[in-house]
Amino acid sequence: MSKALLDDLRARGLIFQVAGEEDLPRWLEGGVRTLYCGFDPTADSLHIGSLVPLLMLRRFQLAGHKPLALVGGATGMIGDPSFKSEERKLNSPEVIGGWVEKIRKQVSRFIDFDCGASSAEVVNNLDWTAGLDVLTFLRDIGKHFSVNAMIQKESVKQRIEREGSGISFTEFTYMILQSFDFAELHKRYDCTLQLGGSDQWGNITGGIDLTRRIHGSQVFGLTMPLITKSDGTKFGKTESGTIWLDAQRTSPYAFYQFWLGVADADVYRFLKYFTFLDVAAIDAIEADDAARDGRPEAQAILAREVTRLVHGEAGLEAAQRITTALFNGTLAELSEDDVLQLRQDGLPASTIDRTALPETLTQLFADAGMAASGKQVKDALGRQAVTVNDRTLGLEDNGNVAGCFAESDAVFGRFYLVRLGKKKYHLFEAG
RNA sequence: GGAGGGGUUCCCGAGUGGCCAAAGGGAUCAGACUGUAAAUCUGACGCGCGAGCUUCGGUGGUUCGAAUCCACCCCCCUCCA
């Protein structure tokens, strides 16, 4: 079982580094093992950067192990300096406390809390650090760390060596806090494996060392590779910003679209990282796509699988409804209910008042969030890139807002679907 | 506390009295080509439809005129104590 797990992870390219590589396979085969991965509250939602570790917890659980999702109520107060180029601002305890609760819920969707011995748990490291006093911390924990070793860690080296940056004692101490988490989870839950992104290697090995020193136990660490894109830009960001897991921040539709837009050069790799499809099945998809001309199937499969994982079947259906309506059909084919459903599904929408329209389209569309500024709208207008209910507008229409939103042109008497560029849609409803 | 270096438009980074809304690169947006890809080419890129308006850490000042000069303040970095 666990042999198969590690082989599968390796085949998926999900294993970057392993601490205790020789002993880990045998250890995992020997029974139900407890493992953990930490998620720090740096916002009120996780983003897709956390998806790989979240799914990793699930992969281990499916293989019969017990996952702990740690929400960093304590570490989030400090800020992880690993590979960060500069010191970060501290958020207030109240704010962080609010985020902890949201992330606790979010994390919970990915793991099973009721499956016997391998039932998951969510823990918060504030539980064992809040009551820790400075002297105890320094004497019992700090004494095990060598500053010489800590400053050698690659994760903070650039901060220490690079001209123009620096690191506060607070952030420098982060590694010790996270190390203590591992030792404490080992004591409380018999946790013996920590997962993390490759940037966590230094913090994880710190925890392994500390656990050995305090408890005399061998524990393991495993890191996942950094997700890269073939074009070198940062994964997880797009024109409209970060892709969040929270449906309030990134709608299922936008989420689905993100995956649909993955480059060919990345898509098969992402299928392995972000779905539970067999590696063999993914290879078959790739072979099919290669054998056929035109557009690959892989993006659609990836979008479907990941959206279902994160937003559920209902979220997926909503996303697909919008996608089909906007990209594969025309507005004329939609019923009134369909239009209402699109708005319900998360298609960007706003209401307009025909008696109080802004003077220009540039202002209206910029205010609706379709473009960052009126200039961009103007540019699009000048290139015939704006349509209202499938009618193309030009620069000369800019001052004629009322004419563009005439009652007679409305669908079902009140709807206008505006497209700006190839992919940006916005539904206006006359109120 | 002392000495030195630095804070420019989303990011990096030029700019040291007018020719600066500020070079160049990146990111981003739009168009062409396409497959809602990639690559490439083109245009935009402080705000404003426009006249115009508001920027170069902050506040005052010098000047006909300041991102550029002066004073004070804030913040960051390096070294010393």
Coordinates of C-alpha atoms (C1' of nucleotides) in Angstrom, one line a residue:
Chain A
M1 CA 0.0 0.0 0.0
S2 CA 2.5 2.6 1.1
K3 CA 5.1 1.3 -1.3
A4 CA 2.5 2.0 -4.0
L5 CA 1.9 5.5 -2.5
L6 CA 5.6 6.5 -2.7
D7 CA 5.9 5.1 -6.2
D8 CA 2.9 7.0 -7.3
L9 CA 4.1 10.2 -5.8
R10 CA 7.4 9.8 -7.5
A11 CA 5.7 9.1 -10.8
R12 CA 3.7 12.2 -10.4
G13 CA 6.9 14.2 -9.7
L14 CA 5.5 15.2 -6.4
I15 CA 8.6 14.3 -4.3
F16 CA 11.4 16.8 -4.3
Q17 CA 13.4 15.9 -1.2
V18 CA 13.0 13.3 1.5
A19 CA 14.6 13.3 4.9
G20 CA 15.1 9.7 6.0
E21 CA 14.8 8.3 2.5
E22 CA 16.2 4.9 3.3
D23 CA 13.8 4.2 6.2
L24 CA 10.7 6.0 5.2
P25 CA 9.2 3.3 2.8
R26 CA 9.5 0.6 5.5
W27 CA 8.1 3.0 8.1
L28 CA 5.1 3.8 6.1
E29 CA 4.4 0.1 5.3
G30 CA 4.5 -0.7 9.0
G31 CA 1.1 0.7 9.9
V32 CA -1.0 3.8 10.1
R33 CA 1.4 6.8 10.5
T34 CA 0.5 10.3 11.5
L35 CA 1.8 13.1 9.3
Y36 CA 1.3 16.8 9.1
C37 CA 1.5 19.8 7.0
G38 CA 1.2 23.4 8.2
F39 CA -0.8 26.3 6.6
D40 CA -0.1 29.8 7.9
P41 CA -2.8 32.4 7.9
T42 CA -1.4 35.1 5.7
A43 CA -4.9 36.0 4.3
D44 CA -8.5 35.0 4.9
S45 CA -8.1 32.3 2.3
L46 CA -5.5 29.9 1.0
H47 CA -4.7 30.1 -2.7
I48 CA -3.8 27.4 -5.2
G49 CA -0.3 27.4 -4.0
S50 CA -1.5 25.4 -1.0
L51 CA -3.4 23.0 -3.2
V52 CA -0.5 20.6 -3.7
P53 CA 0.2 20.1 0.0
L54 CA -3.6 19.8 0.7
L55 CA -4.0 17.1 -1.8
M56 CA -0.9 15.4 -0.5
L57 CA -2.5 15.1 2.9
R58 CA -5.4 13.4 1.1
R59 CA -3.1 11.2 -0.9
F60 CA -1.6 9.9 2.3
Q61 CA -5.0 9.5 3.9
L62 CA -6.2 7.5 0.9
A63 CA -3.2 5.3 1.4
G64 CA -4.3 4.6 5.0
H65 CA -2.4 7.2 7.0
K66 CA -3.6 9.9 9.4
P67 CA -3.2 13.5 8.3
L68 CA -3.1 16.5 10.6
A69 CA -3.7 19.9 9.0
L70 CA -1.9 22.4 11.1
V71 CA -3.2 26.0 11.0
G72 CA -0.5 28.3 12.1
G73 CA -2.2 30.5 14.6
A74 CA 1.2 31.1 16.2
T75 CA 3.6 30.9 13.3
G76 CA 1.2 33.2 11.4
M77 CA 1.9 35.9 14.0
I78 CA 5.6 35.7 13.2
G79 CA 5.9 35.3 9.5
D80 CA 8.0 32.7 7.7
P81 CA 11.1 34.3 6.2
S82 CA 12.0 31.3 4.0
F83 CA 13.0 32.6 0.6
K84 CA 11.2 35.9 1.2
S85 CA 13.2 38.8 0.0
E86 CA 12.0 41.2 2.7
E87 CA 10.6 41.4 6.1
R88 CA 6.9 41.4 6.3
K89 CA 4.5 43.6 8.2
L90 CA 2.8 42.0 11.2
N91 CA -0.9 41.7 11.3
S92 CA -2.9 42.1 14.5
P93 CA -3.8 39.0 16.6
E94 CA -7.5 39.7 16.0
V95 CA -7.1 39.7 12.3
I96 CA -5.0 36.6 12.3
G97 CA -7.4 34.9 14.6
G98 CA -10.2 35.5 12.1
W99 CA -8.1 34.1 9.3
V100 CA -7.3 31.0 11.3
E101 CA -11.0 30.1 11.6
K102 CA -11.6 30.6 7.9
I103 CA -8.6 28.6 6.9
R104 CA -9.5 25.9 9.3
K105 CA -12.8 25.4 7.4
Q106 CA -11.1 25.6 4.1
V107 CA -8.5 23.0 4.9
S108 CA -11.2 20.7 6.3
R109 CA -12.8 20.2 2.9
F110 CA -9.9 18.2 1.6
I111 CA -9.5 15.5 4.2
D112 CA -11.8 13.0 5.8
F113 CA -12.6 13.3 9.5
D114 CA -14.5 10.2 9.9
C115 CA -12.7 7.2 8.5
G116 CA -11.5 5.3 11.6
A117 CA -7.8 5.2 12.5
S118 CA -6.8 7.4 9.6
S119 CA -9.4 10.2 10.5
A120 CA -7.9 13.6 10.0
E121 CA -7.6 16.3 12.6
V122 CA -7.0 20.0 12.4
V123 CA -4.6 21.5 15.0
N124 CA -3.5 25.0 15.8
N125 CA 0.0 25.6 17.0
L126 CA -1.2 28.5 19.1
D127 CA -2.5 25.8 21.5
W128 CA 1.0 24.9 22.6
T129 CA 2.9 28.1 22.1
A130 CA 0.5 30.7 23.6
G131 CA 1.3 29.5 27.1
L132 CA 5.0 29.1 26.5
D133 CA 7.0 31.7 28.5
V134 CA 10.2 33.2 27.1
L135 CA 12.6 31.6 29.6
T136 CA 11.2 28.1 29.0
F137 CA 11.4 28.7 25.3
L138 CA 14.9 29.9 25.4
R139 CA 16.2 27.2 27.8
D140 CA 14.3 24.1 26.6
I141 CA 14.0 24.8 22.9
G142 CA 16.4 27.5 21.9
K143 CA 19.3 25.8 23.5
H144 CA 19.0 23.0 20.9
F145 CA 19.6 25.4 18.0
S146 CA 22.9 26.6 16.7
V147 CA 22.8 30.1 15.3
N148 CA 25.8 29.1 13.2
A149 CA 23.6 26.4 11.6
M150 CA 20.6 28.6 11.3
I151 CA 22.3 31.3 9.3
Q152 CA 23.7 28.7 7.0
K153 CA 20.2 27.7 5.9
E154 CA 19.6 28.5 2.3
S155 CA 16.1 29.8 3.1
V156 CA 17.4 32.8 5.0
K157 CA 20.9 33.2 3.5
Q158 CA 19.9 35.7 0.9
R159 CA 18.2 37.8 3.6
I160 CA 21.4 37.8 5.6
E161 CA 23.9 38.2 2.8
R162 CA 22.1 40.4 0.4
E163 CA 22.7 44.1 0.4
G164 CA 19.6 46.1 1.0
S165 CA 17.7 43.6 3.0
G166 CA 17.8 42.2 6.5
I167 CA 16.0 39.9 8.9
S168 CA 14.5 40.7 12.3
F169 CA 15.0 38.4 15.2
T170 CA 11.3 37.7 15.1
E171 CA 11.3 36.2 11.7
F172 CA 14.7 34.6 12.3
T173 CA 13.0 32.7 15.1
Y174 CA 10.3 31.3 12.9
M175 CA 12.3 28.2 12.2
I176 CA 12.5 27.4 15.8
L177 CA 8.7 27.8 16.3
Q178 CA 8.0 25.5 13.4
S179 CA 10.5 23.0 14.6
F180 CA 8.8 23.0 17.9
D181 CA 5.5 22.2 16.2
F182 CA 6.9 19.0 14.8
A183 CA 8.4 18.0 18.1
E184 CA 5.1 18.8 19.9
L185 CA 3.0 17.0 17.3
H186 CA 5.3 14.0 17.7
K187 CA 4.7 14.0 21.4
R188 CA 0.9 14.6 21.2
Y189 CA -0.1 12.6 18.1
D190 CA 2.9 10.4 17.5
C191 CA 3.4 12.3 14.3
T192 CA 6.4 11.2 12.4
L193 CA 6.3 12.9 9.0
Q194 CA 6.1 16.5 7.9
L195 CA 5.1 17.6 4.4
G196 CA 5.8 20.9 2.9
G197 CA 6.8 22.8 -0.2
S198 CA 10.4 22.8 -1.2
D199 CA 10.8 26.2 0.5
Q200 CA 10.0 24.4 3.8
W201 CA 13.0 22.1 3.7
G202 CA 15.0 24.1 6.2
N203 CA 12.1 24.4 8.6
I204 CA 11.3 20.7 8.3
T205 CA 14.9 19.5 8.9
G206 CA 15.0 21.8 11.9
G207 CA 12.0 20.1 13.3
I208 CA 13.5 16.7 12.6
D209 CA 16.6 17.6 14.5
L210 CA 14.7 19.1 17.4
T211 CA 12.5 16.0 17.7
R212 CA 15.5 13.8 17.9
R213 CA 17.1 16.0 20.5
I214 CA 14.1 16.3 22.7
H215 CA 12.4 13.0 22.2
G216 CA 15.1 10.8 20.8
S217 CA 12.9 9.8 17.9
Q218 CA 13.5 9.5 14.2
V219 CA 11.0 11.4 12.2
F220 CA 10.7 12.1 8.5
G221 CA 10.3 15.0 6.1
L222 CA 9.1 15.2 2.6
T223 CA 9.0 18.2 0.3
M224 CA 7.1 18.8 -2.9
P225 CA 8.6 20.6 -5.8
L226 CA 7.9 24.3 -6.5
I227 CA 5.2 24.5 -9.1
T228 CA 6.7 26.1 -12.2
K229 CA 5.4 27.2 -15.5
S230 CA 7.1 26.7 -18.8
D231 CA 7.1 30.4 -19.6
G232 CA 8.9 31.2 -16.3
T233 CA 6.1 33.4 -14.9
K234 CA 4.8 32.7 -11.4
F235 CA 2.3 29.9 -11.0
G236 CA -1.0 30.8 -9.4
K237 CA -1.2 34.4 -10.6
T238 CA -3.2 35.6 -13.5
E239 CA -4.4 38.9 -15.0
S240 CA -7.0 39.3 -12.3
G241 CA -4.6 38.4 -9.5
T242 CA -4.1 35.4 -7.2
I243 CA -6.3 32.4 -7.7
W244 CA -7.9 31.7 -4.3
L245 CA -9.6 28.7 -3.0
D246 CA -12.4 30.7 -1.5
A247 CA -15.3 31.0 -3.8
Q248 CA -16.0 34.5 -2.6
R249 CA -12.6 35.6 -3.7
T250 CA -12.2 33.6 -6.9
S251 CA -15.5 32.4 -8.3
P252 CA -15.8 28.7 -9.4
Y253 CA -16.1 30.1 -12.9
A254 CA -12.9 32.1 -12.7
F255 CA -11.2 29.2 -11.1
Y256 CA -12.3 26.8 -13.9
Q257 CA -11.2 29.3 -16.5
F258 CA -7.8 29.5 -14.8
W259 CA -7.2 25.8 -15.3
L260 CA -8.6 25.9 -18.8
G261 CA -6.0 28.4 -19.7
V262 CA -3.0 26.3 -18.6
A263 CA -0.3 26.1 -21.3
D264 CA 0.1 22.8 -23.3
A265 CA 3.6 22.6 -22.0
D266 CA 2.4 22.4 -18.4
V267 CA -0.9 20.7 -18.5
Y268 CA 0.1 17.0 -18.3
R269 CA 2.4 17.8 -15.4
F270 CA -0.4 19.7 -13.7
L271 CA -2.8 16.8 -14.1
K272 CA -0.3 14.7 -12.2
Y273 CA 0.1 17.3 -9.5
F274 CA -3.5 18.4 -9.0
T275 CA -5.8 15.5 -9.8
F276 CA -6.2 12.0 -8.5
L277 CA -6.3 10.5 -12.0
D278 CA -3.9 7.6 -12.5
V279 CA -0.6 8.4 -14.0
A280 CA -1.4 5.8 -16.7
A281 CA -4.7 7.6 -17.5
I282 CA -2.9 10.9 -17.7
D283 CA -0.3 9.4 -20.1
A284 CA -3.2 8.1 -22.2
I285 CA -4.7 11.6 -22.4
E286 CA -1.4 13.0 -23.5
A287 CA -1.0 10.3 -26.2
D288 CA -4.6 11.0 -27.4
D289 CA -4.0 14.7 -27.6
A290 CA -0.7 14.2 -29.5
A291 CA -2.4 11.9 -32.0
R292 CA -5.0 14.4 -32.8
D293 CA -4.9 17.8 -34.5
G294 CA -6.1 20.9 -32.9
R295 CA -7.0 21.7 -29.3
P296 CA -6.0 19.2 -26.6
E297 CA -8.5 17.7 -24.2
A298 CA -6.2 17.9 -21.3
Q299 CA -7.1 21.4 -20.1
A300 CA -10.7 20.7 -20.0
I301 CA -10.1 17.5 -18.0
L302 CA -7.8 19.4 -15.6
A303 CA -10.2 22.2 -15.1
R304 CA -13.1 19.8 -14.5
E305 CA -11.1 17.7 -12.0
V306 CA -9.6 20.5 -10.0
T307 CA -12.8 22.6 -9.9
R308 CA -14.7 19.6 -8.6
L309 CA -12.1 19.0 -5.9
V310 CA -12.2 22.6 -4.7
H311 CA -15.7 23.7 -5.3
G312 CA -17.6 20.5 -5.5
E313 CA -20.0 19.2 -8.2
A314 CA -22.3 22.2 -7.9
G315 CA -19.5 24.6 -8.3
L316 CA -18.2 22.7 -11.3
E317 CA -21.6 22.7 -13.0
A318 CA -22.0 26.5 -12.4
A319 CA -18.6 27.1 -13.9
Q320 CA -19.3 24.9 -16.9
R321 CA -22.7 26.6 -17.5
I322 CA -21.1 30.0 -17.8
T323 CA -18.3 28.7 -19.9
T324 CA -20.7 27.0 -22.4
A325 CA -23.0 30.0 -22.6
L326 CA -20.2 32.5 -23.1
F327 CA -17.8 30.7 -25.4
N328 CA -19.9 28.1 -27.2
G329 CA -23.2 29.8 -27.8
T330 CA -24.8 33.1 -28.3
L331 CA -26.9 35.1 -26.0
A332 CA -29.9 34.6 -28.1
E333 CA -30.0 30.9 -27.2
L334 CA -30.3 31.5 -23.5
S335 CA -33.6 31.6 -21.6
E336 CA -34.3 34.2 -19.0
D337 CA -33.7 31.6 -16.3
D338 CA -30.4 30.8 -17.9
V339 CA -29.3 34.4 -17.7
L340 CA -30.3 34.6 -14.1
Q341 CA -28.5 31.4 -13.4
L342 CA -25.3 32.8 -15.0
R343 CA -25.4 35.6 -12.5
Q344 CA -26.1 33.2 -9.7
D345 CA -23.2 31.1 -10.9
G346 CA -20.8 34.0 -10.4
L347 CA -20.6 35.7 -13.8
P348 CA -19.5 39.3 -13.0
A349 CA -22.6 41.4 -12.9
S350 CA -23.9 44.8 -11.9
T351 CA -27.0 46.9 -12.2
I352 CA -27.4 50.1 -14.1
D353 CA -29.9 52.9 -13.8
R354 CA -31.1 54.0 -17.3
T355 CA -32.0 57.4 -15.8
A356 CA -28.6 58.0 -14.3
L357 CA -26.1 56.5 -16.7
P358 CA -22.5 57.8 -16.6
E359 CA -21.5 60.0 -19.5
T360 CA -19.0 57.7 -21.1
L361 CA -18.6 54.0 -21.6
T362 CA -15.1 54.2 -20.4
Q363 CA -16.3 55.3 -17.1
L364 CA -19.1 52.7 -16.9
F365 CA -16.9 49.8 -17.8
A366 CA -13.9 50.9 -15.7
D367 CA -16.2 51.3 -12.7
A368 CA -17.7 47.9 -13.3
G369 CA -14.2 46.4 -13.0
M370 CA -13.9 45.3 -16.6
A371 CA -10.7 47.3 -17.1
A372 CA -8.2 48.9 -14.8
S373 CA -8.7 52.3 -16.3
G374 CA -10.8 54.2 -18.8
K375 CA -7.8 54.3 -21.1
Q376 CA -7.9 50.5 -21.5
V377 CA -11.6 50.6 -22.3
K378 CA -10.8 53.3 -24.9
D379 CA -8.1 51.2 -26.4
A380 CA -10.5 48.2 -26.7
L381 CA -13.2 50.4 -28.2
G382 CA -10.8 51.6 -30.8
R383 CA -10.0 48.0 -31.8
Q384 CA -13.6 46.8 -32.1
A385 CA -13.0 44.7 -29.0
V386 CA -16.2 45.6 -27.1
T387 CA -19.6 44.2 -27.7
V388 CA -23.0 44.7 -26.1
N389 CA -25.4 41.9 -26.7
D390 CA -23.2 40.8 -29.6
R391 CA -23.2 44.2 -31.2
T392 CA -19.8 45.7 -31.7
L393 CA -19.1 49.2 -30.3
G394 CA -16.6 51.6 -31.5
L395 CA -14.8 54.7 -30.2
E396 CA -17.6 56.9 -31.5
D397 CA -20.1 55.2 -29.1
N398 CA -18.1 56.3 -26.0
G399 CA -20.3 59.3 -25.3
N400 CA -23.5 57.6 -26.3
V401 CA -24.1 55.4 -23.3
A402 CA -27.9 55.6 -23.5
G403 CA -27.8 54.6 -27.1
C404 CA -25.7 51.5 -26.3
F405 CA -28.0 50.5 -23.5
A406 CA -31.3 51.3 -25.2
E407 CA -34.3 49.5 -23.8
S408 CA -35.1 48.0 -27.1
D409 CA -31.7 46.3 -27.3
A410 CA -32.0 44.7 -23.9
V411 CA -32.5 40.9 -23.6
F412 CA -35.6 40.1 -21.7
G413 CA -36.2 43.8 -21.3
R414 CA -33.3 44.4 -18.9
F415 CA -30.1 42.4 -19.6
Y416 CA -27.0 43.5 -21.5
L417 CA -24.0 41.1 -21.8
V418 CA -20.9 43.2 -22.4
R419 CA -17.7 41.6 -23.7
L420 CA -14.4 43.4 -23.5
G421 CA -11.6 41.6 -25.2
K422 CA -11.9 37.9 -25.8
K423 CA -12.4 36.7 -22.3
K424 CA -13.9 39.4 -20.1
Y425 CA -17.7 39.3 -19.7
H426 CA -19.9 41.4 -17.6
L427 CA -23.7 41.3 -17.2
F428 CA -25.5 44.5 -16.8
E429 CA -29.1 44.6 -15.6
A430 CA -31.2 47.7 -16.0
G431 CA -32.7 48.4 -12.6
Chain B
rG1 C1' 24.4 56.6 20.1
rG2 C1' 28.3 57.3 15.8
rA3 C1' 29.7 56.9 10.5
rG4 C1' 28.1 55.8 5.6
rG5 C1' 24.5 54.3 1.8
rG6 C1' 19.5 54.6 0.2
rG7 C1' 13.8 55.7 -0.5
rU8 C1' 11.4 57.4 -8.4
rU9 C1' 5.1 55.7 -11.5
rC10 C1' 2.7 47.6 -10.3
rC11 C1' 8.2 45.5 -10.0
rC12 C1' 13.3 46.3 -11.3
rG13 C1' 15.8 50.5 -12.6
rA14 C1' 17.7 55.4 -15.4
rG15 C1' 17.1 60.4 -14.3
rU16 C1' 20.9 65.4 -10.3
rG17 C1' 17.3 72.8 -12.0
rG18 C1' 13.6 73.7 -17.5
rC19 C1' 13.6 69.5 -23.6
rC20 C1' 10.2 64.9 -17.3
rA21 C1' 4.1 62.2 -16.8
rA22 C1' 9.7 61.0 -16.1
rA23 C1' 14.7 56.3 -20.4
rG24 C1' 15.1 51.0 -20.5
rG25 C1' 13.4 46.1 -19.0
rG26 C1' 9.6 43.1 -16.8
rA27 C1' 4.6 42.4 -15.6
rU28 C1' -0.3 43.8 -17.2
rC29 C1' -4.3 45.1 -20.9
rA30 C1' -6.0 45.3 -26.2
rG31 C1' -5.3 43.9 -31.5
rA32 C1' -3.4 40.5 -35.5
rC33 C1' -2.2 35.2 -36.0
rU34 C1' -4.5 30.9 -33.3
rG35 C1' -7.1 26.3 -30.1
rU36 C1' -10.4 31.0 -24.6
rA37 C1' -2.7 27.6 -26.0
rA38 C1' 2.6 28.9 -26.9
rA39 C1' 5.8 31.9 -29.9
rU40 C1' 5.8 36.3 -32.8
rC41 C1' 4.4 41.2 -34.4
rU42 C1' 1.5 45.9 -33.2
rG43 C1' -0.6 49.4 -29.8
rA44 C1' -1.7 51.0 -24.7
rC45 C1' 0.4 51.3 -20.0
rG46 C1' -0.5 58.0 -13.5
rC47 C1' -6.0 59.8 -13.9
rG48 C1' -9.4 62.0 -17.4
rC49 C1' -13.7 61.0 -23.8
rG50 C1' -11.3 65.8 -23.8
rA51 C1' -9.6 70.7 -22.1
rG52 C1' -6.8 69.4 -18.3
rC53 C1' -5.4 67.4 -13.4
rU54 C1' -2.3 64.8 -9.8
rU55 C1' 2.9 62.2 -9.1
rC56 C1' 9.1 60.9 -7.8
rG57 C1' 9.3 58.9 1.3
rG58 C1' 6.9 63.4 4.4
rU59 C1' 6.6 68.7 5.6
rG60 C1' 8.3 73.4 4.7
rG61 C1' 11.7 76.6 1.8
rU62 C1' 14.9 78.7 -2.4
rU63 C1' 13.6 79.7 -7.7
rC64 C1' 10.2 82.6 -13.1
rG65 C1' 10.6 77.1 -12.9
rA66 C1' 12.3 71.3 -8.5
rA67 C1' 12.1 64.1 -8.9
rU68 C1' 16.6 67.1 -9.2
rC69 C1' 19.0 72.6 -4.6
rC70 C1' 18.3 73.8 1.1
rA71 C1' 16.1 72.6 6.2
rC72 C1' 13.7 69.4 9.3
rC73 C1' 11.3 64.8 9.9
rC74 C1' 10.0 59.5 8.8
rC75 C1' 11.5 54.7 7.0
rC76 C1' 15.2 50.9 5.1
rC77 C1' 20.2 48.9 4.7
rU78 C1' 25.6 48.4 6.0
rC79 C1' 29.5 49.0 9.4
rC80 C1' 31.1 50.7 14.4
rA81 C1' 29.8 51.2 19.8

